[in-house]
Protein backbone atom coordinates (compact mmCIF):
# COMPACT_ATOMS: atom_id res chain seq x y z
CA UNK A 1 0.00 0.00 0.00
CA UNK A 2 1.27 3.46 -0.84
CA UNK A 3 -0.07 7.00 -0.77
CA UNK A 4 -0.66 7.07 -4.52
CA UNK A 5 -2.91 3.98 -4.40
CA UNK A 6 -4.69 5.54 -1.41
CA UNK A 7 -5.35 8.69 -3.44
CA UNK A 8 -6.63 6.54 -6.33
CA UNK A 9 -9.14 4.80 -4.04
CA UNK A 10 -10.42 8.09 -2.60
CA UNK A 11 -10.88 9.55 -6.09
CA UNK A 12 -12.76 6.44 -7.29
CA UNK A 13 -15.09 6.73 -4.29
CA UNK A 14 -15.66 10.45 -4.96
CA UNK A 15 -16.44 9.98 -8.66
CA UNK A 16 -18.15 6.58 -8.35
CA UNK A 17 -16.52 5.42 -11.56
CA UNK A 18 -13.17 4.06 -12.74
CA UNK A 19 -13.57 5.99 -16.01
CA UNK A 20 -14.26 9.36 -14.37
CA UNK A 21 -11.57 8.79 -11.76
CA UNK A 22 -9.03 7.96 -14.50
CA UNK A 23 -9.89 11.19 -16.30
CA UNK A 24 -9.57 13.23 -13.12
CA UNK A 25 -6.25 11.61 -12.19
CA UNK A 26 -4.85 11.71 -15.75
CA UNK A 27 -4.04 7.97 -15.71
CA UNK A 28 -5.11 5.16 -17.98
CA UNK A 29 -8.22 3.19 -16.99
CA UNK A 30 -6.42 -0.21 -17.06
CA UNK A 31 -3.63 1.15 -14.83
CA UNK A 32 -6.15 2.56 -12.35
CA UNK A 33 -8.14 -0.70 -12.21
CA UNK A 34 -4.90 -2.62 -11.64
CA UNK A 35 -3.86 -0.25 -8.84
CA UNK A 36 -7.20 -0.69 -7.02
CA UNK A 37 -6.91 -4.48 -7.27
CA UNK A 38 -3.35 -4.36 -5.93
CA UNK A 39 -4.52 -2.20 -3.03
CA UNK A 40 -7.34 -4.62 -2.21
CA UNK A 41 -4.92 -7.53 -2.45
CA UNK A 42 -2.44 -5.92 -0.06
CA UNK A 43 -5.21 -5.20 2.45
CA UNK A 44 -6.96 -8.54 2.02
CA UNK A 45 -10.37 -6.90 1.67
CA UNK A 46 -12.75 -5.78 -1.07
CA UNK A 47 -13.00 -2.01 -1.10
CA UNK A 48 -15.57 -1.56 -3.87
CA UNK A 49 -18.54 -3.40 -5.29
CA UNK A 50 -18.62 -3.27 -9.10
CA UNK A 51 -22.16 -2.85 -10.33
CA UNK A 52 -24.26 -1.08 -12.95
CA UNK A 53 -24.32 1.91 -10.61
CA UNK A 54 -20.55 2.13 -10.72
CA UNK A 55 -17.99 1.67 -7.93
CA UNK A 56 -19.70 1.60 -4.54
CA UNK A 57 -17.61 1.29 -1.34
CA UNK A 58 -18.19 -1.83 0.77
CA UNK A 59 -18.57 -1.45 4.57
CA UNK A 60 -14.86 -2.27 4.90
CA UNK A 61 -14.17 0.18 2.11
CA UNK A 62 -15.99 2.94 4.00
CA UNK A 63 -13.72 2.40 7.00
CA UNK A 64 -10.59 2.42 4.85
CA UNK A 65 -11.66 5.55 2.96
CA UNK A 66 -12.33 7.45 6.18
CA UNK A 67 -8.78 6.86 7.37
CA UNK A 68 -7.31 7.39 3.89
CA UNK A 69 -8.92 10.83 3.59
CA UNK A 70 -7.56 11.85 6.99
CA UNK A 71 -4.04 10.69 6.06
CA UNK A 72 -4.10 12.47 2.72
CA UNK A 73 -5.34 15.65 4.39
CA UNK A 74 -2.47 15.51 6.89
CA UNK A 75 0.01 15.02 4.06
CA UNK A 76 -1.42 18.09 2.32
CA UNK A 77 -1.00 20.09 5.52
CA UNK A 78 2.63 18.99 5.91
CA UNK A 79 3.37 19.91 2.31
CA UNK A 80 1.66 23.27 2.70
CA UNK A 81 3.54 23.94 5.92
CA UNK A 82 6.93 23.58 4.30
CA UNK A 83 6.19 25.04 0.89
CA UNK A 84 4.63 28.17 2.44
CA UNK A 85 7.31 28.54 5.12
CA UNK A 86 5.00 27.90 8.10
CA UNK A 87 7.45 25.37 9.51
CA UNK A 88 9.91 28.22 10.13
CA UNK A 89 7.41 30.27 12.15
CA UNK A 90 8.69 30.87 15.67
CA UNK A 91 6.57 29.59 18.55
CA UNK A 92 6.44 30.45 22.24
CA UNK A 93 4.22 28.83 24.87
CA UNK A 94 3.91 29.35 28.62
CA UNK A 95 1.57 27.86 31.23
CA UNK A 96 1.64 29.85 34.47
CA UNK A 97 -0.28 30.68 37.66
CA UNK A 98 -2.61 33.66 37.69
CA UNK A 99 -0.07 36.14 38.90
CA UNK A 100 0.41 39.74 37.87
CA UNK A 101 4.18 39.99 37.71
CA UNK A 102 4.37 37.06 35.24
CA UNK A 103 1.68 38.60 33.01
CA UNK A 104 3.59 41.90 33.14
CA UNK A 105 6.73 40.08 31.99
CA UNK A 106 4.80 38.47 29.15
CA UNK A 107 3.40 41.85 28.07
CA UNK A 108 6.89 43.33 27.95
CA UNK A 109 8.12 40.25 26.09
CA UNK A 110 5.41 40.71 23.45
CA UNK A 111 6.44 44.33 23.00
CA UNK A 112 9.98 43.25 22.14
CA UNK A 113 9.06 40.75 19.41
CA UNK A 114 10.59 41.61 16.05
CA UNK A 115 7.86 43.07 13.77
CA UNK A 116 9.28 41.44 10.63
CA UNK A 117 9.24 37.88 12.00
CA UNK A 118 6.31 35.46 11.96
CA UNK A 119 5.51 33.88 15.31
CA UNK A 120 2.81 32.33 17.46
CA UNK A 121 2.73 32.93 21.23
CA UNK A 122 0.50 31.09 23.70
CA UNK A 123 0.03 32.25 27.30
CA UNK A 124 -2.25 30.23 29.57
CA UNK A 125 -3.06 31.03 33.19
CA UNK A 126 -4.11 28.00 35.18
CA UNK A 127 -3.46 25.98 38.32
CA UNK A 128 -0.35 23.98 39.23
CA UNK A 129 -1.76 20.61 38.22
CA UNK A 130 -2.75 21.80 34.74
CA UNK A 131 0.62 23.53 34.25
CA UNK A 132 2.45 20.30 35.08
CA UNK A 133 0.25 18.37 32.64
CA UNK A 134 0.67 21.00 29.91
CA UNK A 135 4.46 20.81 30.07
CA UNK A 136 4.67 17.01 30.36
CA UNK A 137 2.35 16.52 27.39
CA UNK A 138 4.42 19.02 25.37
CA UNK A 139 1.47 21.34 24.76
CA UNK A 140 3.52 24.10 26.39
CA UNK A 141 7.30 24.36 26.36
CA UNK A 142 7.62 26.43 29.54
CA UNK A 143 5.68 26.40 32.79
CA UNK A 144 5.76 28.34 36.05
CA UNK A 145 4.60 26.27 38.99
CA UNK A 146 3.82 27.59 42.47
CA UNK A 147 4.06 25.64 45.71
CA UNK A 148 4.50 26.18 49.45
CA UNK A 149 8.12 26.14 50.65
CA UNK A 150 7.25 23.28 53.04
CA UNK A 151 6.81 21.00 50.02
CA UNK A 152 10.08 21.90 48.35
CA UNK A 153 11.52 18.40 48.69
CA UNK A 154 8.32 16.80 47.41
CA UNK A 155 8.25 18.96 44.29
CA UNK A 156 11.94 18.56 43.54
CA UNK A 157 11.53 14.79 43.71
CA UNK A 158 8.46 15.09 41.48
CA UNK A 159 10.40 17.12 38.91
CA UNK A 160 13.21 14.55 38.95
CA UNK A 161 10.76 11.69 38.51
CA UNK A 162 8.97 13.42 35.63
CA UNK A 163 12.18 14.46 33.86
CA UNK A 164 11.76 18.21 34.37
CA UNK A 165 14.32 20.95 34.87
CA UNK A 166 13.41 23.65 37.39
CA UNK A 167 14.82 27.12 38.04
CA UNK A 168 13.75 29.43 40.90
CA UNK A 169 11.85 32.56 39.91
CA UNK A 170 10.44 34.13 43.08
CA UNK A 171 9.94 33.51 46.78
CA UNK A 172 7.30 35.39 48.77
CA UNK A 173 4.55 35.38 51.39
CA UNK A 174 1.01 36.17 50.35
CA UNK A 175 -0.26 39.66 51.13
CA UNK A 176 -3.74 41.14 51.20
CA UNK A 177 -4.90 43.12 48.17
CA UNK A 178 -7.79 45.55 48.54
CA UNK A 179 -9.24 48.86 47.42
CA UNK A 180 -7.71 52.07 48.73
CA UNK A 181 -11.18 52.73 50.18
CA UNK A 182 -11.23 49.49 52.16
CA UNK A 183 -11.18 50.09 55.94
CA UNK A 184 -8.46 47.43 56.23
CA UNK A 185 -6.15 49.66 54.19
CA UNK A 186 -6.10 52.15 57.08
CA UNK A 187 -4.97 49.60 59.68
CA UNK A 188 -1.32 49.57 60.64
CA UNK A 189 -1.43 45.89 61.50
CA UNK A 190 -3.84 43.28 60.08
CA UNK A 191 -4.55 39.87 61.62
CA UNK A 192 -6.68 37.07 60.21
CA UNK A 193 -9.44 37.78 62.72
CA UNK A 194 -9.80 41.24 61.15
CA UNK A 195 -10.95 39.60 57.91
CA UNK A 196 -14.06 37.85 59.22
CA UNK A 197 -16.46 40.66 58.28
CA UNK A 198 -15.07 41.01 54.74
CA UNK A 199 -15.54 39.13 51.47
CA UNK A 200 -12.67 37.03 50.21
CA UNK A 201 -12.08 36.85 46.45
CA UNK A 202 -10.37 33.57 45.52
CA UNK A 203 -9.54 31.42 42.55
CA UNK A 204 -11.82 28.41 42.21
CA UNK A 205 -9.27 25.82 41.08
CA UNK A 206 -6.07 25.98 43.19
CA UNK A 207 -5.15 22.31 42.71
CA UNK A 208 -1.69 21.02 43.58
CA UNK A 209 -0.18 18.12 41.60
CA UNK A 210 -0.57 14.71 43.23
CA UNK A 211 -1.24 16.06 46.73
CA UNK A 212 -4.26 14.81 48.72
CA UNK A 213 -7.01 17.39 49.10
CA UNK A 214 -6.21 17.86 52.80
CA UNK A 215 -2.58 18.63 51.98
CA UNK A 216 -3.49 20.84 49.04
CA UNK A 217 -5.65 22.97 51.32
CA UNK A 218 -2.64 23.52 53.58
CA UNK A 219 -0.85 25.12 50.65
CA UNK A 220 -3.40 27.93 50.53
CA UNK A 221 -3.19 31.18 52.55
CA UNK A 222 -5.09 31.42 55.87
CA UNK A 223 -8.88 31.03 55.51
CA UNK A 224 -10.76 33.00 58.16
CA UNK A 225 -13.91 34.17 56.37
CA UNK A 226 -17.28 32.63 55.58
CA UNK A 227 -18.10 34.74 52.53
CA UNK A 228 -16.20 34.15 49.30
CA UNK A 229 -16.45 35.02 45.63
CA UNK A 230 -14.70 32.53 43.35
CA UNK A 231 -13.25 33.58 40.00
CA UNK A 232 -11.42 31.72 37.25
CA UNK A 233 -9.50 34.55 35.61
CA UNK A 234 -7.39 37.39 36.83
CA UNK A 235 -8.96 40.52 35.35
CA UNK A 236 -12.28 40.18 37.17
CA UNK A 237 -10.57 40.16 40.55
CA UNK A 238 -9.19 43.67 40.02
CA UNK A 239 -12.64 44.96 39.06
CA UNK A 240 -14.19 43.30 42.12
CA UNK A 241 -11.61 44.65 44.52
CA UNK A 242 -11.68 48.12 42.98
CA UNK A 243 -15.47 48.42 43.17
CA UNK A 244 -16.10 46.65 46.47
CA UNK A 245 -14.35 48.18 49.52
CA UNK A 246 -15.48 45.19 51.61
CA UNK A 247 -13.52 42.67 49.52
CA UNK A 248 -9.93 41.45 49.71
CA UNK A 249 -7.74 38.80 48.14
CA UNK A 250 -4.56 36.96 49.07
CA UNK A 251 -2.02 37.69 46.34
CA UNK A 252 1.54 37.17 45.20
CA UNK A 253 3.57 40.26 44.20
CA UNK A 254 1.64 42.82 42.11
CA UNK A 255 3.40 45.44 39.92
CA UNK A 256 2.96 49.04 41.05
CA UNK A 257 1.38 50.03 37.72
CA UNK A 258 -1.56 47.66 38.27
CA UNK A 259 -2.04 48.94 41.82
CA UNK A 260 -2.21 52.50 40.51
CA UNK A 261 -4.49 51.64 37.59
CA UNK A 262 -7.14 50.01 39.79
CA UNK A 263 -6.64 52.16 42.93
CA UNK A 264 -5.56 49.15 44.97
CA UNK A 265 -3.15 48.66 47.85
CA UNK A 266 -1.49 45.63 49.38
CA UNK A 267 -0.93 45.03 53.07
CA UNK A 268 0.97 42.30 54.93
CA UNK A 269 -0.88 40.09 57.38
CA UNK A 270 0.66 39.28 60.73
CA UNK A 271 -0.64 35.70 60.51
CA UNK A 272 0.80 34.96 57.07
CA UNK A 273 3.99 33.03 57.78
CA UNK A 274 4.09 30.39 55.04
CA UNK A 275 6.50 31.08 52.19
CA UNK A 276 5.75 30.17 48.58
CA UNK A 277 7.96 29.59 45.59
CA UNK A 278 7.45 30.09 41.87
CA UNK A 279 9.72 27.92 39.73
CA UNK A 280 10.22 27.78 35.98
CA UNK A 281 9.92 24.25 34.60
CA UNK A 282 10.61 22.67 31.23
CA UNK A 283 11.34 19.16 29.99
CA UNK A 284 14.84 17.79 30.45
CA UNK A 285 16.60 17.75 27.09
CA UNK A 286 14.58 20.66 25.73
CA UNK A 287 16.79 23.45 24.33
CA UNK A 288 15.50 26.88 25.20
CA UNK A 289 14.62 28.85 22.07
CA UNK A 290 15.49 32.46 21.35
CA UNK A 291 11.93 33.48 22.30
CA UNK A 292 12.14 31.47 25.53
CA UNK A 293 15.29 33.32 26.53
CA UNK A 294 13.75 36.69 25.64
CA UNK A 295 10.81 35.97 27.94
CA UNK A 296 13.03 34.71 30.78
CA UNK A 297 15.08 37.93 30.59
CA UNK A 298 11.87 39.98 30.93
CA UNK A 299 10.70 37.76 33.79
CA UNK A 300 13.92 38.31 35.69
CA UNK A 301 13.78 42.07 35.07
CA UNK A 302 10.16 42.29 36.21
CA UNK A 303 10.88 40.25 39.33
CA UNK A 304 13.74 42.57 40.29
CA UNK A 305 11.36 45.54 40.26
CA UNK A 306 9.12 44.01 42.93
CA UNK A 307 9.65 44.82 46.61
CA UNK A 308 12.23 42.45 48.10
CA UNK A 309 10.37 42.39 51.43
CA UNK A 310 6.99 41.49 49.90
CA UNK A 311 4.92 39.62 52.46
CA UNK A 312 7.39 40.00 55.34
CA UNK A 313 5.45 40.52 58.60
CA UNK A 314 5.85 44.01 60.02
CA UNK A 315 7.45 44.31 63.40
CA UNK A 316 5.06 45.47 66.13
XYZ file of N, CA and C in Angstrom, residues 188-191 268-271 273 312-316:
42
model
N -2.761 49.725 60.642
C -1.317 49.566 60.644
C -0.921 48.089 60.715
N -1.753 47.299 61.335
C -1.428 45.887 61.496
C -2.706 45.077 61.307
N -2.663 44.087 60.394
C -3.842 43.280 60.084
C -3.600 41.839 60.537
N -4.580 41.286 61.218
C -4.549 39.875 61.615
C -5.697 39.155 60.919
N 0.577 43.589 54.357
C 0.973 42.301 54.927
C 0.008 41.894 56.037
N -0.052 40.604 56.280
C -0.884 40.092 57.379
C 0.030 39.445 58.410
N -0.200 39.779 59.667
C 0.659 39.282 60.735
C 0.604 37.766 60.863
N -0.473 37.154 60.374
C -0.637 35.699 60.507
C -0.202 34.933 59.259
N 2.602 33.411 57.560
C 3.987 33.031 57.777
C 4.522 32.094 56.684
N 6.707 40.160 54.053
C 7.388 40.003 55.340
C 6.557 40.660 56.435
N 6.264 39.924 57.513
C 5.454 40.522 58.604
C 6.127 41.773 59.172
N 5.311 42.775 59.425
C 5.852 44.010 60.025
C 6.121 43.789 61.503
N 7.159 44.418 61.992
C 7.452 44.310 63.401
C 6.486 45.181 64.205
N 6.020 44.688 65.360
C 5.063 45.473 66.131
C 5.676 46.759 66.659
